[in-house]
Tab-separated table of C-alpha atoms and ligand atoms in Angstrom:
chain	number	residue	atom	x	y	z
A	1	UNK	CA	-11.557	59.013	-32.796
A	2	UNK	CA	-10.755	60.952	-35.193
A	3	UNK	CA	-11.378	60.487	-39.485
A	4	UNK	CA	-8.543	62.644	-40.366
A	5	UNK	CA	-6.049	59.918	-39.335
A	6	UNK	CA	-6.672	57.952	-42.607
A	7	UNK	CA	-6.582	58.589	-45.812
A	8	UNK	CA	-9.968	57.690	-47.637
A	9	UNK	CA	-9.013	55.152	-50.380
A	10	UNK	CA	-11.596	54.874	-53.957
A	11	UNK	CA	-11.247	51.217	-55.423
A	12	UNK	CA	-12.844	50.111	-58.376
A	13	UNK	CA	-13.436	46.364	-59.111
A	14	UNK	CA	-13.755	46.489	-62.871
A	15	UNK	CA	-14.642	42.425	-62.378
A	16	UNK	CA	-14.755	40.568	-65.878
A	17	UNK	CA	-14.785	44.051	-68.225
A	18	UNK	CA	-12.455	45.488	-70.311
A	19	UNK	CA	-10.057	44.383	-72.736
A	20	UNK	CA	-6.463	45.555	-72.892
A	21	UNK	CA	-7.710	48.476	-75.401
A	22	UNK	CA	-10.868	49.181	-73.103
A	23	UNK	CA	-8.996	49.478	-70.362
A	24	UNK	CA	-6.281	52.103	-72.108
A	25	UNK	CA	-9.370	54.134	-73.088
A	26	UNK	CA	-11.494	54.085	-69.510
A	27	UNK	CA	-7.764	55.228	-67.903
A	28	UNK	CA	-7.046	57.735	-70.254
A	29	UNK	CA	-10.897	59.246	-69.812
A	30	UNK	CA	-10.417	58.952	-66.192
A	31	UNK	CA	-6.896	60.317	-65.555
A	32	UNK	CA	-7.660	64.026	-65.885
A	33	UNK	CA	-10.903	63.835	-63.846
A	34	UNK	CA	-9.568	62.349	-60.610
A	35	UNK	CA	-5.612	64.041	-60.963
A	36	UNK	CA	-6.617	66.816	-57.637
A	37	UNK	CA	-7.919	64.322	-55.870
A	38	UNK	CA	-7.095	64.058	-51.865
A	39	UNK	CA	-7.716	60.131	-51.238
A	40	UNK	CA	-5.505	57.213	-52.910
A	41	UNK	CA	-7.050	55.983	-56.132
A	42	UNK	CA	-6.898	52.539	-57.274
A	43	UNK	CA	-7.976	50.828	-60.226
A	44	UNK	CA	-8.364	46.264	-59.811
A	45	UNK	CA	-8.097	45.176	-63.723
A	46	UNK	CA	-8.719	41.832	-64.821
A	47	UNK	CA	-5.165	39.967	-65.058
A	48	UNK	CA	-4.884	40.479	-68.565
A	49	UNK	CA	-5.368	43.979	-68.349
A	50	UNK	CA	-2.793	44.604	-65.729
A	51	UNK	CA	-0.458	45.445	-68.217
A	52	UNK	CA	-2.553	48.211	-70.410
A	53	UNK	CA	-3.795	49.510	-67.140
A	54	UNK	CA	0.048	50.035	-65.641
A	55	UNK	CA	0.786	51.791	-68.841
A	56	UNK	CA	-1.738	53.611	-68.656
A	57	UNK	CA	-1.718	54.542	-65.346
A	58	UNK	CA	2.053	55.589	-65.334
A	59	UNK	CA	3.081	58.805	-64.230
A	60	UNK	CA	-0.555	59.624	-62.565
A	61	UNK	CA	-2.477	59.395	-59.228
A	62	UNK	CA	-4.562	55.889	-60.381
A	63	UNK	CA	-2.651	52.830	-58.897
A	64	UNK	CA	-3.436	49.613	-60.159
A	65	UNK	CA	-4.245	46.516	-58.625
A	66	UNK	CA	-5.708	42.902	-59.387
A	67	UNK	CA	-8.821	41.012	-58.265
A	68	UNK	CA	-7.498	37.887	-56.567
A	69	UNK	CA	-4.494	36.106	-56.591
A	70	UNK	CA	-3.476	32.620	-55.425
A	71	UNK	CA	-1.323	31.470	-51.946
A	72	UNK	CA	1.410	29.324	-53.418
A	73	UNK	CA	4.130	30.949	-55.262
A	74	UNK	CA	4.214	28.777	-58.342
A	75	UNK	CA	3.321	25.089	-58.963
A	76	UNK	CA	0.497	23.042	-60.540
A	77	UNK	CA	-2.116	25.257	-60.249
A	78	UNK	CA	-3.540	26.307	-63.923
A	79	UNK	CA	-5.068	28.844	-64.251
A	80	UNK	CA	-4.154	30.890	-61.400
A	81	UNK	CA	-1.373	33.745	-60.640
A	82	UNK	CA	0.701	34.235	-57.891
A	83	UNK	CA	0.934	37.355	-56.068
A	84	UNK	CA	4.834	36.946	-56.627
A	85	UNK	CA	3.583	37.086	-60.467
A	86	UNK	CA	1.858	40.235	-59.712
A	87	UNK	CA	4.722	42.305	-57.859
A	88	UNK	CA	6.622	41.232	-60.397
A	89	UNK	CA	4.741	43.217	-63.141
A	90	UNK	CA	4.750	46.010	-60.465
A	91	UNK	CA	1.117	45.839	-59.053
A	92	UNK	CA	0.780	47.507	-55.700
A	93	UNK	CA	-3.111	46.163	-54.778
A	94	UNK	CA	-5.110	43.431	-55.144
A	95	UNK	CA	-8.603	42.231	-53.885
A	96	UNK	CA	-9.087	38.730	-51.900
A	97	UNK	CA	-12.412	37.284	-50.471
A	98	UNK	CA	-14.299	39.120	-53.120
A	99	UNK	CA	-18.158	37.591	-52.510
A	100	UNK	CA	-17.967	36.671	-56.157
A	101	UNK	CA	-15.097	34.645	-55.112
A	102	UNK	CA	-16.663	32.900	-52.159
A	103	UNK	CA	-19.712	32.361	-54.294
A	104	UNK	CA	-19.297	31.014	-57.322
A	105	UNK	CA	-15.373	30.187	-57.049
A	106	UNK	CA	-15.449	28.080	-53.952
A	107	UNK	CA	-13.526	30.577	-51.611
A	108	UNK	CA	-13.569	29.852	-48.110
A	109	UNK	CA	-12.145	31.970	-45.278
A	110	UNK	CA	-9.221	29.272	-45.023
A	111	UNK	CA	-7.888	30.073	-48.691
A	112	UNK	CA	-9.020	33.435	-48.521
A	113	UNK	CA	-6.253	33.725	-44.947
A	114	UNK	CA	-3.938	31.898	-47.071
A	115	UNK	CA	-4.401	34.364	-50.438
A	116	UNK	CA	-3.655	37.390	-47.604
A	117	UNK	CA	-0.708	35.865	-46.391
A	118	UNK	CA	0.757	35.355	-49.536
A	119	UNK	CA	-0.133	38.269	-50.767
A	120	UNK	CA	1.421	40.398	-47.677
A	121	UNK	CA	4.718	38.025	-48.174
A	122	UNK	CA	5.206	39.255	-51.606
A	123	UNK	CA	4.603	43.429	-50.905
A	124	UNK	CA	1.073	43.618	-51.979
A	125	UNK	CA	-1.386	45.854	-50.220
A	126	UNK	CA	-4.626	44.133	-50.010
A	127	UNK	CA	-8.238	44.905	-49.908
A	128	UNK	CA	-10.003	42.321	-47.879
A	129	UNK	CA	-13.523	42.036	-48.657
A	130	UNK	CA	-16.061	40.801	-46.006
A	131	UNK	CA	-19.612	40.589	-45.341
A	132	UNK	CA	-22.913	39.255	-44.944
A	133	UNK	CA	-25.474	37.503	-46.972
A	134	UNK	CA	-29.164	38.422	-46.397
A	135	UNK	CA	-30.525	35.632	-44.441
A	136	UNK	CA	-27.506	36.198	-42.075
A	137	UNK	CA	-28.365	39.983	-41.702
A	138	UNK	CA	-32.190	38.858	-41.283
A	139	UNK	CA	-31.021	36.230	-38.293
A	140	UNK	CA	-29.247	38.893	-36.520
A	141	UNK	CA	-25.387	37.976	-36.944
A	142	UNK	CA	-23.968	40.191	-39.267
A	143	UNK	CA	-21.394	41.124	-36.758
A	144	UNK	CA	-20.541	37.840	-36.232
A	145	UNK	CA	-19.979	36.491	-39.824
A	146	UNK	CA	-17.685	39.676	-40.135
A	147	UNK	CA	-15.637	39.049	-37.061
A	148	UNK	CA	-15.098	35.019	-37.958
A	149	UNK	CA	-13.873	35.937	-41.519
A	150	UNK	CA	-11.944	38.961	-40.098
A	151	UNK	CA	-10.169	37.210	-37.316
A	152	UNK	CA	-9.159	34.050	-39.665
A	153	UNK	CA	-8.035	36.204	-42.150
A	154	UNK	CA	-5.920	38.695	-40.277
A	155	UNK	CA	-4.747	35.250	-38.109
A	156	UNK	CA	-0.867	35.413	-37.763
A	157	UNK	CA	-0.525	38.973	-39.466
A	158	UNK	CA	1.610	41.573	-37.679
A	159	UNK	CA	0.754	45.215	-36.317
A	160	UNK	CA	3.358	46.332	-38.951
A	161	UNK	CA	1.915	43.869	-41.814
A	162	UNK	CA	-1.637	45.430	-41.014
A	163	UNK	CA	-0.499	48.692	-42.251
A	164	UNK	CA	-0.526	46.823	-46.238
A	165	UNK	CA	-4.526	45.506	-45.408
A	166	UNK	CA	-7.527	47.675	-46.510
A	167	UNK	CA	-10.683	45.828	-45.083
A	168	UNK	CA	-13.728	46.275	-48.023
A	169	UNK	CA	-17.090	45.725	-45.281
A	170	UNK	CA	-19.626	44.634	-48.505
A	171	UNK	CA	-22.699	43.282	-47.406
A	172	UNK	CA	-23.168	40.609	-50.097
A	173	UNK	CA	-27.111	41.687	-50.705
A	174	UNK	CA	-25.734	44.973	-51.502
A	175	UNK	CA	-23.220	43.873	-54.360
A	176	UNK	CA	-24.360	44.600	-58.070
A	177	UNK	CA	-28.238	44.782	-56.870
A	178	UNK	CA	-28.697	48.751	-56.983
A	179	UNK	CA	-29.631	47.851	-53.178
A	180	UNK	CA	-27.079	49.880	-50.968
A	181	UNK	CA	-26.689	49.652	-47.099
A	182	UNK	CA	-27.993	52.868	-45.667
A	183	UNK	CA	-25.251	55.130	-44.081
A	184	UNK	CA	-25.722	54.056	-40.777
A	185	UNK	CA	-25.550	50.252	-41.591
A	186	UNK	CA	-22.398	50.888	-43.106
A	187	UNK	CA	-21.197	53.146	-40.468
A	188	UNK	CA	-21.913	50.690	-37.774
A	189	UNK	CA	-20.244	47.419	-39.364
A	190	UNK	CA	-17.112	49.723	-40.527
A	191	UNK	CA	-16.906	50.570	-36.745
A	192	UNK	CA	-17.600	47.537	-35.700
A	193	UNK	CA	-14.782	46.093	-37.911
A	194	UNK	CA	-12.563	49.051	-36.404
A	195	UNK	CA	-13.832	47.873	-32.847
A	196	UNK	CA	-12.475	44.621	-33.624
A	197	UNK	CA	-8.969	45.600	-35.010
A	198	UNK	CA	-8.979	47.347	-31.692
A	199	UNK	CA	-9.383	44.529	-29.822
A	200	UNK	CA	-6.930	42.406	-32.379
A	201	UNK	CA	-4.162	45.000	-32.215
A	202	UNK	CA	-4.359	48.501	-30.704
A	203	UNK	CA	-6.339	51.625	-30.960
A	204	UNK	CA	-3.789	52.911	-32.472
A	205	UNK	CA	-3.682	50.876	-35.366
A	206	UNK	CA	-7.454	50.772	-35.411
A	207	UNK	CA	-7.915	54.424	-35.566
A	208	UNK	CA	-4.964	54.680	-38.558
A	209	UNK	CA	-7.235	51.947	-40.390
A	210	UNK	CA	-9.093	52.049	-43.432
A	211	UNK	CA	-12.707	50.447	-43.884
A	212	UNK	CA	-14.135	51.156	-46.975
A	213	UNK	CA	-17.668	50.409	-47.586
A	214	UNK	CA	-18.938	48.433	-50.946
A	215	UNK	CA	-21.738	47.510	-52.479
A	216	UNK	CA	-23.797	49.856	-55.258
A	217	UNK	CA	-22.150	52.748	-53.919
A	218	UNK	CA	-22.669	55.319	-56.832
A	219	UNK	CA	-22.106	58.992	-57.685
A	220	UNK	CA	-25.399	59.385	-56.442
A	221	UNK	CA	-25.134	58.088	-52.678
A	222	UNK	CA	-21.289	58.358	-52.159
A	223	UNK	CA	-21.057	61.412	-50.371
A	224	UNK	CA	-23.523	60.597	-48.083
A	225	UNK	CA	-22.025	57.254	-46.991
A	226	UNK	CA	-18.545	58.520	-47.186
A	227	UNK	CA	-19.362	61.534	-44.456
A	228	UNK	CA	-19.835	58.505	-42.395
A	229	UNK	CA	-16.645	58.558	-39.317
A	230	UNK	CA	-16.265	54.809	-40.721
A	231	UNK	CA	-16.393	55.199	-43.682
A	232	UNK	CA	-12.795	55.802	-45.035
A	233	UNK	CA	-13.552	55.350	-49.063
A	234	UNK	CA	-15.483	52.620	-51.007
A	235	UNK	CA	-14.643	49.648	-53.281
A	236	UNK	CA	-16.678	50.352	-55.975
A	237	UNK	CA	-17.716	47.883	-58.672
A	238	UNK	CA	-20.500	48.771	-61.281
A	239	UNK	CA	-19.748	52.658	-61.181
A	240	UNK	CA	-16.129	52.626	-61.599
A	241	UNK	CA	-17.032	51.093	-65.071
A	242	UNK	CA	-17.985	54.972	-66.195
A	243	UNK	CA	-15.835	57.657	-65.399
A	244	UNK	CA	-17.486	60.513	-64.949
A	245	UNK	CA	-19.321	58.740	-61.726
A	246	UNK	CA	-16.264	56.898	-60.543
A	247	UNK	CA	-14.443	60.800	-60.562
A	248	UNK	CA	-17.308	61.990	-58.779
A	249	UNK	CA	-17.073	58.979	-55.799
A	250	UNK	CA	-13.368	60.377	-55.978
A	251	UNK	CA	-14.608	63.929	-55.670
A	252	UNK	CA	-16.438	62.569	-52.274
A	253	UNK	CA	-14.386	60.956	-50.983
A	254	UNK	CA	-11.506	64.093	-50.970
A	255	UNK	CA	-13.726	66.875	-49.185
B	301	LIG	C1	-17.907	45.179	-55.886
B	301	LIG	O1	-17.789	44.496	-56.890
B	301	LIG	O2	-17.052	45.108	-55.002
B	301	LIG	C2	-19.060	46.051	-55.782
B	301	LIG	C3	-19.223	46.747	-54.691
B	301	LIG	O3	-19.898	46.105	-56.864
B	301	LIG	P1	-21.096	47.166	-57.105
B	301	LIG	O4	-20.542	48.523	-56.765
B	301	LIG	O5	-21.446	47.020	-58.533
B	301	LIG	O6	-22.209	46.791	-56.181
């Protein structure tokens, strides 16, 4: 297998930060720092951002996406936006089955398949997060949890359609705690995941795949888990909030 067949891809999940002005600012800061770099770079804004942040972005290397979006494509559902809402305003990414999500916003792997479908059905490229909790590493199926909310998510979605999913692997201890997987963890879920779109579709289409790792992944430990052969880029939440460390992740991630 060989690493070269992907293209390592730098996410930041900027979560609930940033107003419209913020997030002109944080672009603007980061635009010169990460313009060389050899990986795709993509920014997930808060919805109300989305706009500064395209502006922003416009005419550089940073592509924009959001952090969720919902499965129908308009209706009674306030509060939410459709991923027909967010092609429409031209956004390329955006994030489902964040473990903030499934936490605190009542996310299951059933709306989180639905979100993906939607999201493929209106051009988006998405970044599917999945992973365990703690107790579920502790009891020895971390694998397992992965594979369940893998195989319902991907359920129904084409060889071709795979090419617009990024899977995130972000153990949920690891998220915002300053507590990151070692290397090898990560390296062995993200080819573990890989095994499994293997077995779901081809070699082929596993080795062309992209796994990033997440979960306080910093300027500090990046190049060390991105070395990893599974590691094909990171979705990076506190540290994309400064730019300086969120170029250097980039600067990893393109040697
Ligand atoms: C995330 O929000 O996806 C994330 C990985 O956060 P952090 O890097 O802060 O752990």
């Amino acid at each position: 297998m060989n690493k070269t067949l992907r293209k390592a891809v730098i996410a930041g999940n900027w979560k609930m930060n940033k107003t419209p002005d913020e997030t002109k600012a944080l672009i603007e800061e980061m635009k010169p720092l990460v313009k060389d770099a050899d990986c795709d770079v993509v920014l997930c804004v808060p919805y109300v951002d989305l706009y500064a942040a395209l502006e922003a972005a416009a005419g550089s290397n940073i592509k924009i996406g959001a952090e969720n979006c919902h499965w129908a494509k308009s209706g009674a559902f306030t509060g939410e936006v459709s991923a027909e809402m967010l092609a429409a305003v031209g956004v390329p990414y955006v994030i489902i089955g964040h473990s903030e999500r499934r936490q605190y916003f009542g996310e299951t792997d059933v709306t989180v398949h639905d979100r993906v479908r939607a999201a493929l059905d209106a051009g988006l490229t998405v970044i599917l997060c999945v992973g365990e909790t703690l107790t579920q590493r502790k009891q020895n199926i971390t694998m397992e949890v992965i594979a369940t909310q893998t195989k319902i998510a991907l359920a129904g979605v084409s060889a071709e359609e795979l090419k617009n999913i990024i899977i995130a692997y972000e153990p949920v201890w690891a998220i915002g705690t300053g507590e990151t997987a070692t290397a090898e963890q990560a390296d062995e879920v993200n080819g573990g995941i890989r095994a499994l779109i293997a077995e779901l579709y081809s070699q082929a289409d596993a080795d062309a795949f992209v796994v990033q790792y997440g979960g306080s992944m910093n300027a500090k430990n990046a190049a060390e888990l991105l070395a990893k052969e599974h590691v094909d880029g990171g979705l990076i939440g506190g540290a994309s909030l400064k730019a300086p460390d969120f170029a250097t992740i980039v600067a990893a991630a393109s040697k």
